[in-house]
Amino acid sequence: MSFYSDLCAVLGADNIRTDESLKNHTTFQTGGNCDYFLMPENAEALRTSVRILQENQIPYFVLGRGSNILVSDKGFRGAVISLKQHFRNIEIYGTHMICGAGVMMHEAAKAAARAGLSGFEFASGIPGTIGGGLRMNAGAYGPEFKDIVTEAVLLLKDGNVRTFPNEELKFTYRSSIVKELEAVVLSVSFLLEPGDPEGIFKKITELGVRRKDRQPLEYGSAGSTFKRPPGKYAGAVIEQAGLKGYRYKNAGVSEKHANFVINYGGATSEEIYHVIRHVQEVVKEKDGLDLEPEVLFIGEF
Ligand SMILES: Cc1cc2nc3c(=O)[nH]c(=O)nc-3n(C[C@H](O)[C@H](O)[C@H](O)COP(=O)(O)OP(=O)(O)OC[C@H]3O[C@@H](n4cnc5c(N)ncnc54)[C@H](O)[C@@H]3O)c2cc1C
């Protein structure tokens, strides 16, 4: 396993774990182990690690906070690259904020508010990282990443690092060019507007209360399980199909918000997957509608 010693040499032994459980790295709080869990300290270590993985044909994926993924109970055969530990820089110049991919969105929102910058409030309650947010074009209450991002620095599969301006990031509903290129987001720049810190913090608090009132935040989930079907709300469609409160073992459709499939405690990914498939089947049968998951599936199902 010379590639493993190569990885250790690049990352440092403290930044590589083997047979790591992904349960603690996902908001569903489920999933098996991955073979290697890598936490590169900088872009160069990341780039070299990716090259070593590619040369040895080891599958890999980049993990943010794991708030939009369902990892198989069998885990992931390959390497998980986590940027949450080290890519945590936040820099502010005038109305520009630049965040490392591993910064949590609530941290970025607070930094912007402290600096008297408005525009990031919508993302304050999205429990993911800046890298995951860019990949997903995360959004809430109207605005999405595409509305405030000026550019992003991506590590491409061929090892090149390139800055993509907003118009080249191909933002669509819950997706961006990151998916197509299988790139790694290193950092993202945002253009915000001057505002009053007190008012910005007030808005963050109000949005947080609204979330708490409407979403089952006390349970493990990945937020909205399904994308909005054209002209409709997935939650309303699921509720009309009589599935609100549907339960399978320790997983189910939330009573509070029908587009949240939740872990009632001790659920497996298989149980969550069963609920997702059941919802799709029933909605298809009753409505003729194909609900497309927003949640991404990692590993074998
Ligand atoms: C309670 C709750 C509420 C939520 N509310 C919202 C909401 O209001 N709006 C919304 O849009 N989403 C919401 N989500 C979903 C989720 O938080 C977002 O999709 C978020 O952007 C995912 O970020 P993450 O860091 O957790 O990404 P992960 O779940 O770790 O990964 C998601 C995808 O992004 C990729 N990825 C992550 N980091 C990088 C990187 N640095 N480079 C390249 N690819 C990367 C992964 O490979 C994966 O394909 C919610 C989730 C929960 C649990």
Tab-separated table of C-alpha atoms and ligand atoms in Angstrom:
chain	number	residue	atom	x	y	z
A	1	MET	CA	0.000	0.000	0.000
A	2	SER	CA	2.583	2.511	-1.040
A	3	PHE	CA	-0.134	5.008	-1.986
A	4	TYR	CA	-1.120	5.104	1.710
A	5	SER	CA	2.391	6.072	2.796
A	6	ASP	CA	2.459	8.582	-0.065
A	7	LEU	CA	-0.786	10.092	1.268
A	8	CYS	CA	0.608	10.161	4.822
A	9	ALA	CA	3.713	11.953	3.577
A	10	VAL	CA	1.597	14.591	1.831
A	11	LEU	CA	-1.101	15.091	4.431
A	12	GLY	CA	0.703	14.304	7.691
A	13	ALA	CA	-0.433	11.295	9.736
A	14	ASP	CA	-2.815	13.453	11.823
A	15	ASN	CA	-4.777	14.378	8.724
A	16	ILE	CA	-5.612	10.890	7.518
A	17	ARG	CA	-7.854	8.309	9.170
A	18	THR	CA	-8.748	4.836	8.042
A	19	ASP	CA	-12.076	3.046	8.386
A	20	GLU	CA	-13.779	6.240	9.525
A	21	SER	CA	-17.491	6.094	10.322
A	22	LEU	CA	-19.439	8.601	8.245
A	23	LYS	CA	-22.308	8.644	10.737
A	24	ASN	CA	-20.816	11.579	12.595
A	25	HIS	CA	-20.118	13.413	9.370
A	26	THR	CA	-23.689	13.477	8.023
A	27	THR	CA	-26.785	15.264	9.332
A	28	PHE	CA	-28.899	12.128	8.732
A	29	GLN	CA	-26.521	10.602	11.309
A	30	THR	CA	-26.384	7.365	9.347
A	31	GLY	CA	-23.992	5.567	7.013
A	32	GLY	CA	-21.134	3.108	7.140
A	33	ASN	CA	-17.387	3.624	7.071
A	34	CYS	CA	-15.113	4.938	4.368
A	35	ASP	CA	-11.708	3.375	3.747
A	36	TYR	CA	-9.766	6.654	3.998
A	37	PHE	CA	-10.746	10.006	5.439
A	38	LEU	CA	-8.442	12.803	4.298
A	39	MET	CA	-8.236	16.304	5.779
A	40	PRO	CA	-5.783	18.292	3.622
A	41	GLU	CA	-4.394	21.441	5.213
A	42	ASN	CA	-4.058	23.465	2.018
A	43	ALA	CA	-4.670	23.472	-1.721
A	44	GLU	CA	-1.305	21.947	-2.564
A	45	ALA	CA	-1.800	18.985	-0.187
A	46	LEU	CA	-5.294	18.540	-1.601
A	47	ARG	CA	-4.055	18.642	-5.187
A	48	THR	CA	-1.284	16.107	-4.566
A	49	SER	CA	-3.664	13.812	-2.638
A	50	VAL	CA	-6.171	13.867	-5.503
A	51	ARG	CA	-3.380	13.017	-7.952
A	52	ILE	CA	-2.254	10.066	-5.805
A	53	LEU	CA	-5.858	8.803	-5.577
A	54	GLN	CA	-6.328	9.148	-9.341
A	55	GLU	CA	-3.038	7.373	-10.131
A	56	ASN	CA	-4.062	4.493	-7.878
A	57	GLN	CA	-7.645	4.440	-9.168
A	58	ILE	CA	-9.078	4.986	-5.713
A	59	PRO	CA	-12.599	6.445	-5.915
A	60	TYR	CA	-13.058	9.643	-3.899
A	61	PHE	CA	-15.608	12.297	-3.110
A	62	VAL	CA	-15.480	15.645	-1.365
A	63	LEU	CA	-17.468	16.020	1.807
A	64	GLY	CA	-18.762	19.297	3.204
A	65	ARG	CA	-20.884	19.054	6.339
A	66	GLY	CA	-22.743	16.055	4.936
A	67	SER	CA	-26.067	17.905	5.169
A	68	ASN	CA	-27.322	16.930	1.738
A	69	ILE	CA	-26.162	13.328	1.401
A	70	LEU	CA	-27.304	9.846	2.349
A	71	VAL	CA	-24.343	7.487	2.745
A	72	SER	CA	-24.965	3.762	2.307
A	73	ASP	CA	-24.833	1.572	5.418
A	74	LYS	CA	-22.102	-0.308	3.553
A	75	GLY	CA	-20.074	2.899	3.561
A	76	PHE	CA	-17.865	4.169	0.791
A	77	ARG	CA	-15.073	2.091	-0.727
A	78	GLY	CA	-12.499	4.744	-1.346
A	79	ALA	CA	-11.432	8.080	0.096
A	80	VAL	CA	-13.518	10.894	1.508
A	81	ILE	CA	-11.856	14.300	1.315
A	82	SER	CA	-13.015	16.671	4.016
A	83	LEU	CA	-12.245	20.390	3.750
A	84	LYS	CA	-14.235	21.339	6.857
A	85	GLN	CA	-11.201	21.132	9.158
A	86	HIS	CA	-8.733	23.407	7.395
A	87	PHE	CA	-10.280	25.473	4.600
A	88	ARG	CA	-11.763	27.910	7.075
A	89	ASN	CA	-10.488	31.368	6.104
A	90	ILE	CA	-12.869	34.292	5.946
A	91	GLU	CA	-11.566	37.555	4.469
A	92	ILE	CA	-13.517	40.753	4.050
A	93	TYR	CA	-12.510	43.649	1.783
A	94	GLY	CA	-15.079	46.422	1.577
A	95	THR	CA	-18.274	44.751	0.408
A	96	HIS	CA	-16.491	41.569	-0.735
A	97	MET	CA	-16.310	38.435	1.432
A	98	ILE	CA	-14.065	35.521	0.468
A	99	CYS	CA	-14.631	32.207	2.277
A	100	GLY	CA	-12.696	28.952	2.262
A	101	ALA	CA	-14.763	25.963	1.134
A	102	GLY	CA	-14.844	24.494	4.654
A	103	VAL	CA	-16.429	27.524	6.327
A	104	MET	CA	-19.915	26.766	7.639
A	105	MET	CA	-22.606	29.017	6.197
A	106	HIS	CA	-23.728	30.201	9.637
A	107	GLU	CA	-20.136	31.292	10.366
A	108	ALA	CA	-19.960	33.236	7.097
A	109	ALA	CA	-23.328	34.845	7.858
A	110	LYS	CA	-22.111	36.006	11.271
A	111	ALA	CA	-18.832	37.347	9.862
A	112	ALA	CA	-20.739	39.319	7.225
A	113	ALA	CA	-23.178	40.666	9.834
A	114	ARG	CA	-20.338	41.750	12.148
A	115	ALA	CA	-18.745	43.595	9.221
A	116	GLY	CA	-22.048	45.326	8.454
A	117	LEU	CA	-22.605	43.404	5.219
A	118	SER	CA	-26.065	42.330	4.146
A	119	GLY	CA	-27.095	39.736	1.558
A	120	PHE	CA	-25.875	36.498	3.153
A	121	GLU	CA	-28.665	36.284	5.766
A	122	PHE	CA	-30.735	33.794	3.707
A	123	ALA	CA	-27.973	31.189	4.020
A	124	SER	CA	-27.432	31.594	7.777
A	125	GLY	CA	-29.666	28.635	8.664
A	126	ILE	CA	-28.482	26.264	5.930
A	127	PRO	CA	-26.372	23.747	7.860
A	128	GLY	CA	-23.680	23.182	5.241
A	129	THR	CA	-20.303	24.496	4.132
A	130	ILE	CA	-19.511	27.144	1.546
A	131	GLY	CA	-18.144	24.434	-0.798
A	132	GLY	CA	-21.334	22.374	-0.496
A	133	GLY	CA	-23.391	25.538	-0.906
A	134	LEU	CA	-21.669	26.385	-4.192
A	135	ARG	CA	-21.975	22.822	-5.507
A	136	MET	CA	-25.692	22.809	-4.651
A	137	ASN	CA	-26.439	26.476	-5.455
A	138	ALA	CA	-27.990	26.517	-1.982
A	139	GLY	CA	-30.865	28.892	-1.467
A	140	ALA	CA	-33.666	29.839	0.883
A	141	TYR	CA	-36.597	32.275	0.916
A	142	GLY	CA	-35.858	33.365	-2.673
A	143	PRO	CA	-32.139	34.151	-2.959
A	144	GLU	CA	-29.595	31.488	-3.887
A	145	PHE	CA	-25.797	31.383	-4.072
A	146	LYS	CA	-25.993	32.447	-7.724
A	147	ASP	CA	-27.309	35.871	-6.648
A	148	ILE	CA	-24.345	36.813	-4.442
A	149	VAL	CA	-21.349	34.824	-5.760
A	150	THR	CA	-18.869	36.811	-7.860
A	151	GLU	CA	-16.371	33.998	-8.470
A	152	ALA	CA	-15.123	30.679	-7.147
A	153	VAL	CA	-11.740	28.994	-7.199
A	154	LEU	CA	-11.965	25.371	-8.313
A	155	LEU	CA	-9.451	22.543	-8.421
A	156	LEU	CA	-10.112	20.719	-11.673
A	157	LYS	CA	-9.702	16.993	-12.276
A	158	ASP	CA	-6.524	17.555	-14.298
A	159	GLY	CA	-4.888	19.262	-11.304
A	160	ASN	CA	-5.258	22.828	-12.574
A	161	VAL	CA	-6.670	25.494	-10.294
A	162	ARG	CA	-8.926	28.023	-12.048
A	163	THR	CA	-11.061	30.962	-11.022
A	164	PHE	CA	-14.587	30.829	-12.463
A	165	PRO	CA	-16.630	34.038	-12.622
A	166	ASN	CA	-20.326	33.758	-11.729
A	167	GLU	CA	-21.479	33.490	-15.351
A	168	GLU	CA	-19.254	30.449	-15.935
A	169	LEU	CA	-20.447	28.583	-12.862
A	170	LYS	CA	-23.623	27.400	-14.658
A	171	PHE	CA	-25.883	27.770	-11.661
A	172	THR	CA	-29.224	25.983	-11.931
A	173	TYR	CA	-31.766	24.895	-9.338
A	174	ARG	CA	-29.670	23.102	-6.672
A	175	SER	CA	-26.720	22.542	-8.967
A	176	SER	CA	-23.705	24.195	-10.540
A	177	ILE	CA	-20.796	23.424	-12.834
A	178	VAL	CA	-18.963	21.778	-9.922
A	179	LYS	CA	-21.026	18.633	-10.514
A	180	GLU	CA	-20.320	18.443	-14.249
A	181	LEU	CA	-16.571	19.073	-13.836
A	182	GLU	CA	-16.241	16.898	-10.714
A	183	ALA	CA	-14.198	19.794	-9.410
A	184	VAL	CA	-13.274	20.638	-5.834
A	185	VAL	CA	-14.359	24.047	-4.564
A	186	LEU	CA	-11.455	25.761	-2.796
A	187	SER	CA	-12.951	29.180	-2.055
A	188	VAL	CA	-15.876	31.394	-2.993
A	189	SER	CA	-16.153	35.212	-3.256
A	190	PHE	CA	-19.382	37.035	-2.518
A	191	LEU	CA	-20.496	40.584	-3.236
A	192	LEU	CA	-22.656	41.933	-0.408
A	193	GLU	CA	-24.193	45.295	0.445
A	194	PRO	CA	-23.479	47.697	3.274
A	195	GLY	CA	-26.030	47.391	6.075
A	196	ASP	CA	-26.542	47.941	9.766
A	197	PRO	CA	-25.115	45.018	11.833
A	198	GLU	CA	-27.987	45.131	14.331
A	199	GLY	CA	-30.601	44.896	11.564
A	200	ILE	CA	-28.683	42.084	9.834
A	201	PHE	CA	-28.425	40.038	13.051
A	202	LYS	CA	-32.153	40.654	13.638
A	203	LYS	CA	-32.966	39.244	10.207
A	204	ILE	CA	-30.758	36.192	10.876
A	205	THR	CA	-32.608	35.574	14.143
A	206	GLU	CA	-36.021	35.979	12.481
A	207	LEU	CA	-35.130	33.524	9.711
A	208	GLY	CA	-33.836	31.088	12.344
A	209	VAL	CA	-37.130	31.238	14.252
A	210	ARG	CA	-39.066	30.721	11.016
A	211	ARG	CA	-36.973	27.609	10.281
A	212	LYS	CA	-37.455	26.215	13.769
A	213	ASP	CA	-41.219	26.731	13.533
A	214	ARG	CA	-41.542	24.951	10.197
A	215	GLN	CA	-38.783	22.348	10.080
A	216	PRO	CA	-38.208	19.272	12.254
A	217	LEU	CA	-34.736	20.404	13.322
A	218	GLU	CA	-34.751	18.115	16.353
A	219	TYR	CA	-34.307	15.075	14.065
A	220	GLY	CA	-31.558	13.989	11.702
A	221	SER	CA	-32.373	14.885	8.087
A	222	ALA	CA	-30.871	16.399	4.960
A	223	GLY	CA	-33.392	19.230	4.734
A	224	SER	CA	-35.714	19.097	1.741
A	225	THR	CA	-35.591	15.531	0.493
A	226	PHE	CA	-37.057	16.244	-2.956
A	227	LYS	CA	-36.637	19.080	-5.436
A	228	ARG	CA	-39.619	21.305	-6.172
A	229	PRO	CA	-41.600	19.822	-9.061
A	230	PRO	CA	-42.429	22.507	-11.677
A	231	GLY	CA	-45.142	24.813	-10.355
A	232	LYS	CA	-45.648	22.827	-7.147
A	233	TYR	CA	-44.222	22.275	-3.677
A	234	ALA	CA	-42.911	18.783	-2.952
A	235	GLY	CA	-44.184	19.002	0.642
A	236	ALA	CA	-47.752	19.747	-0.474
A	237	VAL	CA	-47.672	16.952	-3.064
A	238	ILE	CA	-46.443	14.444	-0.461
A	239	GLU	CA	-49.040	15.602	2.066
A	240	GLN	CA	-51.851	15.312	-0.505
A	241	ALA	CA	-50.701	11.761	-1.253
A	242	GLY	CA	-51.437	10.986	2.411
A	243	LEU	CA	-47.809	10.385	3.310
A	244	LYS	CA	-47.269	12.973	6.044
A	245	GLY	CA	-46.288	10.966	9.111
A	246	TYR	CA	-45.616	7.779	7.099
A	247	ARG	CA	-43.133	5.721	9.068
A	248	TYR	CA	-40.884	2.781	8.284
A	249	LYS	CA	-38.981	1.456	11.306
A	250	ASN	CA	-36.924	4.392	12.614
A	251	ALA	CA	-37.299	6.614	9.562
A	252	GLY	CA	-40.280	8.511	8.243
A	253	VAL	CA	-41.900	11.542	6.667
A	254	SER	CA	-41.965	14.395	9.171
A	255	GLU	CA	-45.347	15.377	10.652
A	256	LYS	CA	-44.119	18.969	10.684
A	257	HIS	CA	-42.888	19.260	7.089
A	258	ALA	CA	-43.749	16.551	4.581
A	259	ASN	CA	-40.680	17.211	2.407
A	260	PHE	CA	-38.398	16.213	5.287
A	261	VAL	CA	-37.572	12.522	5.565
A	262	ILE	CA	-36.203	12.151	9.069
A	263	ASN	CA	-34.249	9.838	11.300
A	264	TYR	CA	-36.386	9.341	14.403
A	265	GLY	CA	-33.299	7.971	16.176
A	266	GLY	CA	-31.242	4.891	15.346
A	267	ALA	CA	-32.440	4.661	11.718
A	268	THR	CA	-30.230	3.084	9.093
A	269	SER	CA	-29.619	4.597	5.682
A	270	GLU	CA	-31.532	1.647	4.243
A	271	GLU	CA	-34.606	2.650	6.247
A	272	ILE	CA	-34.324	6.263	5.075
A	273	TYR	CA	-33.843	5.060	1.512
A	274	HIS	CA	-36.940	2.875	1.827
A	275	VAL	CA	-39.021	5.906	2.882
A	276	ILE	CA	-37.672	7.988	-0.020
A	277	ARG	CA	-38.503	5.260	-2.554
A	278	HIS	CA	-41.935	4.653	-1.007
A	279	VAL	CA	-42.788	8.368	-1.280
A	280	GLN	CA	-41.685	8.391	-4.929
A	281	GLU	CA	-43.767	5.307	-5.738
A	282	VAL	CA	-46.950	6.505	-4.031
A	283	VAL	CA	-46.714	10.022	-5.520
A	284	LYS	CA	-46.126	8.549	-8.971
A	285	GLU	CA	-49.123	6.252	-8.580
A	286	LYS	CA	-51.483	8.931	-7.240
A	287	ASP	CA	-50.276	12.006	-9.127
A	288	GLY	CA	-48.268	10.659	-12.039
A	289	LEU	CA	-45.451	12.882	-10.783
A	290	ASP	CA	-41.766	11.908	-10.678
A	291	LEU	CA	-40.292	13.411	-7.511
A	292	GLU	CA	-36.573	13.939	-7.966
A	293	PRO	CA	-34.450	13.655	-4.818
A	294	GLU	CA	-32.453	16.717	-3.831
A	295	VAL	CA	-30.526	14.446	-1.453
A	296	LEU	CA	-27.490	12.806	-3.055
A	297	PHE	CA	-26.794	9.106	-2.559
A	298	ILE	CA	-23.247	8.015	-1.756
A	299	GLY	CA	-22.168	4.386	-2.005
A	300	GLU	CA	-24.224	1.333	-2.861
A	301	PHE	CA	-28.017	1.231	-2.380
B	1	LIG	C1	-32.082	20.941	8.477
B	1	LIG	C2	-31.604	21.228	7.089
B	1	LIG	C3	-32.059	22.345	6.417
B	1	LIG	C4	-31.608	22.613	5.109
B	1	LIG	N1	-32.065	23.744	4.495
B	1	LIG	C5	-31.630	24.028	3.242
B	1	LIG	C6	-32.076	25.229	2.582
B	1	LIG	O1	-32.827	26.031	3.120
B	1	LIG	N2	-31.608	25.456	1.322
B	1	LIG	C7	-30.746	24.610	0.688
B	1	LIG	O2	-30.341	24.886	-0.453
B	1	LIG	N3	-30.305	23.472	1.305
B	1	LIG	C8	-30.726	23.171	2.551
B	1	LIG	N4	-30.287	22.035	3.169
B	1	LIG	C9	-29.416	21.087	2.439
B	1	LIG	C10	-27.904	21.333	2.601
B	1	LIG	O3	-27.614	21.989	3.832
B	1	LIG	C11	-27.333	22.139	1.437
B	1	LIG	O4	-27.500	21.435	0.221
B	1	LIG	C12	-25.848	22.466	1.605
B	1	LIG	O5	-25.454	23.330	0.575
B	1	LIG	C13	-24.952	21.223	1.574
B	1	LIG	O6	-23.676	21.610	2.034
B	1	LIG	P1	-22.695	20.536	2.710
B	1	LIG	O7	-21.434	21.228	3.024
B	1	LIG	O8	-23.355	19.853	3.838
B	1	LIG	O9	-22.502	19.541	1.499
B	1	LIG	P2	-22.474	17.929	1.549
B	1	LIG	O10	-23.824	17.430	1.936
B	1	LIG	O11	-21.324	17.460	2.331
B	1	LIG	O12	-22.241	17.624	0.017
B	1	LIG	C14	-23.226	17.924	-0.947
B	1	LIG	C15	-22.582	17.832	-2.334
B	1	LIG	O13	-21.614	18.868	-2.444
B	1	LIG	C16	-20.339	18.312	-2.732
B	1	LIG	N5	-19.334	19.128	-2.067
B	1	LIG	C17	-19.270	19.521	-0.772
B	1	LIG	N6	-18.196	20.309	-0.567
B	1	LIG	C18	-17.562	20.408	-1.762
B	1	LIG	C19	-16.379	21.068	-2.206
B	1	LIG	N7	-15.617	21.789	-1.409
B	1	LIG	N8	-16.028	20.923	-3.515
B	1	LIG	C20	-16.777	20.192	-4.364
B	1	LIG	N9	-17.902	19.551	-4.001
B	1	LIG	C21	-18.292	19.666	-2.715
B	1	LIG	C22	-20.380	16.877	-2.221
B	1	LIG	O14	-19.451	16.062	-2.897
B	1	LIG	C23	-21.817	16.518	-2.543
B	1	LIG	O15	-21.917	16.187	-3.916
B	1	LIG	C24	-30.707	21.742	4.482
B	1	LIG	C25	-30.229	20.617	5.177
B	1	LIG	C26	-30.659	20.362	6.458
B	1	LIG	C27	-30.113	19.167	7.195
